[in-house]
mmCIF file with all atom_site columns, C-alpha atoms in Angstrom:
data_model
loop_
_atom_site.group_PDB
_atom_site.id
_atom_site.type_symbol
_atom_site.label_atom_id
_atom_site.label_alt_id
_atom_site.label_comp_id
_atom_site.label_asym_id
_atom_site.label_entity_id
_atom_site.label_seq_id
_atom_site.pdbx_PDB_ins_code
_atom_site.Cartn_x
_atom_site.Cartn_y
_atom_site.Cartn_z
_atom_site.occupancy
_atom_site.B_iso_or_equiv
_atom_site.pdbx_formal_charge
_atom_site.auth_seq_id
_atom_site.auth_comp_id
_atom_site.auth_asym_id
_atom_site.auth_atom_id
_atom_site.pdbx_PDB_model_num
ATOM 1  C CA . ALA L 1 1  ? 100.362 -2.204  23.269 1.00 0.00 ? 601 ALA L CA 1
ATOM 2  C CA . ILE L 1 2  ? 102.332 -0.092  25.807 1.00 0.00 ? 602 ILE L CA 1
ATOM 3  C CA . PRO L 1 3  ? 99.592  2.466   26.373 1.00 0.00 ? 603 PRO L CA 1
ATOM 4  C CA . ASP L 1 4  ? 97.088  -0.356  27.055 1.00 0.00 ? 604 ASP L CA 1
ATOM 5  C CA . THR L 1 5  ? 99.512  -2.089  29.392 1.00 0.00 ? 605 THR L CA 1
ATOM 6  C CA . MET L 1 6  ? 100.176 1.166   31.286 1.00 0.00 ? 606 MET L CA 1
ATOM 7  C CA . ALA L 1 7  ? 96.420  1.808   31.608 1.00 0.00 ? 607 ALA L CA 1
ATOM 8  C CA . SER L 1 8  ? 96.053  -1.748  33.030 1.00 0.00 ? 608 SER L CA 1
ATOM 9  C CA . LEU L 1 9  ? 98.901  -1.174  35.523 1.00 0.00 ? 609 LEU L CA 1
ATOM 10 C CA . ARG L 1 10 ? 97.380  2.150   36.576 1.00 0.00 ? 610 ARG L CA 1
ATOM 11 C CA . ALA L 1 11 ? 94.018  0.550   37.142 1.00 0.00 ? 611 ALA L CA 1
ATOM 12 C CA . ALA L 1 12 ? 95.568  -2.443  39.000 1.00 0.00 ? 612 ALA L CA 1
ATOM 13 C CA . THR L 1 13 ? 97.803  -0.433  41.307 1.00 0.00 ? 613 THR L CA 1
ATOM 14 C CA . GLY L 1 14 ? 95.839  2.807   41.654 1.00 0.00 ? 614 GLY L CA 1
ATOM 15 C CA . PHE L 1 15 ? 99.044  4.820   40.968 1.00 0.00 ? 615 PHE L CA 1
ATOM 16 C CA . ASP L 1 16 ? 99.297  7.424   38.183 1.00 0.00 ? 616 ASP L CA 1
ATOM 17 C CA . ASP L 1 17 ? 102.967 6.278   37.828 1.00 0.00 ? 617 ASP L CA 1
ATOM 18 C CA . PRO L 1 18 ? 102.900 2.568   38.642 1.00 0.00 ? 618 PRO L CA 1
ATOM 19 C CA . ALA L 1 19 ? 106.668 2.139   38.736 1.00 0.00 ? 619 ALA L CA 1
ATOM 20 C CA . ALA L 1 20 ? 107.206 5.009   41.118 1.00 0.00 ? 620 ALA L CA 1
ATOM 21 C CA . GLY L 1 21 ? 104.188 3.976   43.207 1.00 0.00 ? 621 GLY L CA 1
ATOM 22 C CA . LEU L 1 22 ? 105.328 0.434   43.505 1.00 0.00 ? 622 LEU L CA 1
ATOM 23 C CA . ARG L 1 23 ? 108.897 1.576   44.387 1.00 0.00 ? 623 ARG L CA 1
ATOM 24 C CA . GLY L 1 24 ? 107.552 3.856   47.050 1.00 0.00 ? 624 GLY L CA 1
ATOM 25 C CA . LEU L 1 25 ? 105.446 1.057   48.514 1.00 0.00 ? 625 LEU L CA 1
ATOM 26 C CA . ALA L 1 26 ? 108.429 -1.362  48.501 1.00 0.00 ? 626 ALA L CA 1
ATOM 27 C CA . LEU L 1 27 ? 110.537 1.261   50.307 1.00 0.00 ? 627 LEU L CA 1
ATOM 28 C CA . GLU L 1 28 ? 107.804 1.766   52.891 1.00 0.00 ? 628 GLU L CA 1
ATOM 29 C CA . LEU L 1 29 ? 107.684 -1.950  53.497 1.00 0.00 ? 629 LEU L CA 1
ATOM 30 C CA . GLY L 1 30 ? 111.493 -2.096  53.860 1.00 0.00 ? 630 GLY L CA 1
ATOM 31 C CA . ALA L 1 31 ? 112.262 -4.030  50.679 1.00 0.00 ? 631 ALA L CA 1
ATOM 32 C CA . PRO L 1 32 ? 115.842 -3.751  49.360 1.00 0.00 ? 632 PRO L CA 1
ATOM 33 C CA . ALA L 1 33 ? 115.963 -0.908  46.837 1.00 0.00 ? 633 ALA L CA 1
ATOM 34 C CA . THR L 1 34 ? 119.359 -1.448  45.256 1.00 0.00 ? 634 THR L CA 1
ATOM 35 C CA . LEU L 1 35 ? 121.423 -4.291  43.822 1.00 0.00 ? 635 LEU L CA 1
ATOM 36 C CA . TRP L 1 36 ? 123.958 -3.507  46.551 1.00 0.00 ? 636 TRP L CA 1
ATOM 37 C CA . ALA L 1 37 ? 121.268 -4.142  49.225 1.00 0.00 ? 637 ALA L CA 1
ATOM 38 C CA . LEU L 1 38 ? 120.628 -7.452  47.537 1.00 0.00 ? 638 LEU L CA 1
ATOM 39 C CA . GLY L 1 39 ? 124.212 -8.504  47.936 1.00 0.00 ? 639 GLY L CA 1
ATOM 40 C CA . LEU L 1 40 ? 125.799 -7.476  44.585 1.00 0.00 ? 640 LEU L CA 1
ATOM 41 C CA . ARG L 1 41 ? 129.198 -5.821  44.996 1.00 0.00 ? 641 ARG L CA 1
ATOM 42 C CA . GLU L 1 42 ? 130.584 -3.166  42.652 1.00 0.00 ? 642 GLU L CA 1
ATOM 43 C CA . GLY L 1 43 ? 133.322 -5.587  41.559 1.00 0.00 ? 643 GLY L CA 1
ATOM 44 C CA . ASP L 1 44 ? 130.524 -7.907  40.275 1.00 0.00 ? 644 ASP L CA 1
ATOM 45 C CA . LEU L 1 45 ? 129.077 -5.374  37.854 1.00 0.00 ? 645 LEU L CA 1
ATOM 46 C CA . ASP L 1 46 ? 131.383 -6.204  34.934 1.00 0.00 ? 646 ASP L CA 1
ATOM 47 C CA . ARG L 1 47 ? 130.584 -9.902  35.330 1.00 0.00 ? 647 ARG L CA 1
ATOM 48 C CA . ALA L 1 48 ? 126.851 -9.109  35.450 1.00 0.00 ? 648 ALA L CA 1
ATOM 49 C CA . VAL L 1 49 ? 127.141 -6.979  32.326 1.00 0.00 ? 649 VAL L CA 1
ATOM 50 C CA . GLY L 1 50 ? 128.867 -9.916  30.521 1.00 0.00 ? 650 GLY L CA 1
ATOM 51 C CA . LEU L 1 51 ? 126.131 -12.288 31.586 1.00 0.00 ? 651 LEU L CA 1
ATOM 52 C CA . VAL L 1 52 ? 123.355 -10.015 30.350 1.00 0.00 ? 652 VAL L CA 1
ATOM 53 C CA . VAL L 1 53 ? 125.096 -9.175  27.052 1.00 0.00 ? 653 VAL L CA 1
ATOM 54 C CA . ALA L 1 54 ? 125.775 -12.900 26.406 1.00 0.00 ? 654 ALA L CA 1
ATOM 55 C CA . SER L 1 55 ? 122.095 -13.765 26.960 1.00 0.00 ? 655 SER L CA 1
ATOM 56 C CA . VAL L 1 56 ? 119.482 -13.669 24.176 1.00 0.00 ? 656 VAL L CA 1
ATOM 57 C CA . TYR L 1 57 ? 116.490 -11.485 25.028 1.00 0.00 ? 657 TYR L CA 1
ATOM 58 C CA . ARG L 1 58 ? 113.726 -10.066 22.888 1.00 0.00 ? 658 ARG L CA 1
ATOM 59 C CA . HIS L 1 59 ? 114.006 -6.275  23.216 1.00 0.00 ? 659 HIS L CA 1
ATOM 60 C CA . PRO L 1 60 ? 112.383 -3.478  21.245 1.00 0.00 ? 660 PRO L CA 1
ATOM 61 C CA . ARG L 1 61 ? 115.948 -2.212  20.650 1.00 0.00 ? 661 ARG L CA 1
ATOM 62 C CA . SER L 1 62 ? 119.395 -3.604  21.151 1.00 0.00 ? 662 SER L CA 1
ATOM 63 C CA . ALA L 1 63 ? 121.429 -2.703  24.212 1.00 0.00 ? 663 ALA L CA 1
ATOM 64 C CA . SER L 1 64 ? 125.220 -2.278  24.117 1.00 0.00 ? 664 SER L CA 1
ATOM 65 C CA . ALA L 1 65 ? 127.484 -3.390  26.958 1.00 0.00 ? 665 ALA L CA 1
ATOM 66 C CA . LYS L 1 66 ? 127.659 0.298   28.033 1.00 0.00 ? 666 LYS L CA 1
ATOM 67 C CA . ASP L 1 67 ? 123.830 0.539   28.087 1.00 0.00 ? 667 ASP L CA 1
ATOM 68 C CA . VAL L 1 68 ? 123.637 -2.585  30.280 1.00 0.00 ? 668 VAL L CA 1
ATOM 69 C CA . HIS L 1 69 ? 126.402 -1.236  32.535 1.00 0.00 ? 669 HIS L CA 1
ATOM 70 C CA . ASP L 1 70 ? 124.656 2.074   32.983 1.00 0.00 ? 670 ASP L CA 1
ATOM 71 C CA . ILE L 1 71 ? 121.383 0.357   33.819 1.00 0.00 ? 671 ILE L CA 1
ATOM 72 C CA . LEU L 1 72 ? 123.004 -2.016  36.308 1.00 0.00 ? 672 LEU L CA 1
ATOM 73 C CA . LEU L 1 73 ? 125.027 0.799   37.886 1.00 0.00 ? 673 LEU L CA 1
ATOM 74 C CA . ALA L 1 74 ? 121.831 2.852   38.371 1.00 0.00 ? 674 ALA L CA 1
ATOM 75 C CA . ALA L 1 75 ? 120.158 -0.180  39.970 1.00 0.00 ? 675 ALA L CA 1
ATOM 76 C CA . PHE L 1 76 ? 123.277 -0.786  42.096 1.00 0.00 ? 676 PHE L CA 1
ATOM 77 C CA . THR L 1 77 ? 123.219 2.787   43.488 1.00 0.00 ? 677 THR L CA 1
ATOM 78 C CA . GLY L 1 78 ? 119.467 3.247   43.533 1.00 0.00 ? 678 GLY L CA 1
ATOM 79 C CA . ARG L 1 79 ? 119.504 6.062   40.930 1.00 0.00 ? 679 ARG L CA 1
ATOM 80 C CA . ARG L 1 80 ? 116.359 6.261   38.868 1.00 0.00 ? 680 ARG L CA 1
ATOM 81 C CA . ILE L 1 81 ? 116.882 6.440   35.121 1.00 0.00 ? 681 ILE L CA 1
#
């Protein structure tokens, strides 16, 4: 399913790497690129982690609180993972 989805995204966006292409486009348009730019403060990260971990999502694999923290910290700072 993922290869088909990626092929559809490539065709729809015209980017070989749709995620990177859409991020670049968003940056060119001046869209906020970090959770910080959207108003989240570093002191809010632990609460955000708690909210995500407490929510039920269908994932291909489980995510620990540390996994969620690492993802949110990367989104907070703008670091690609």
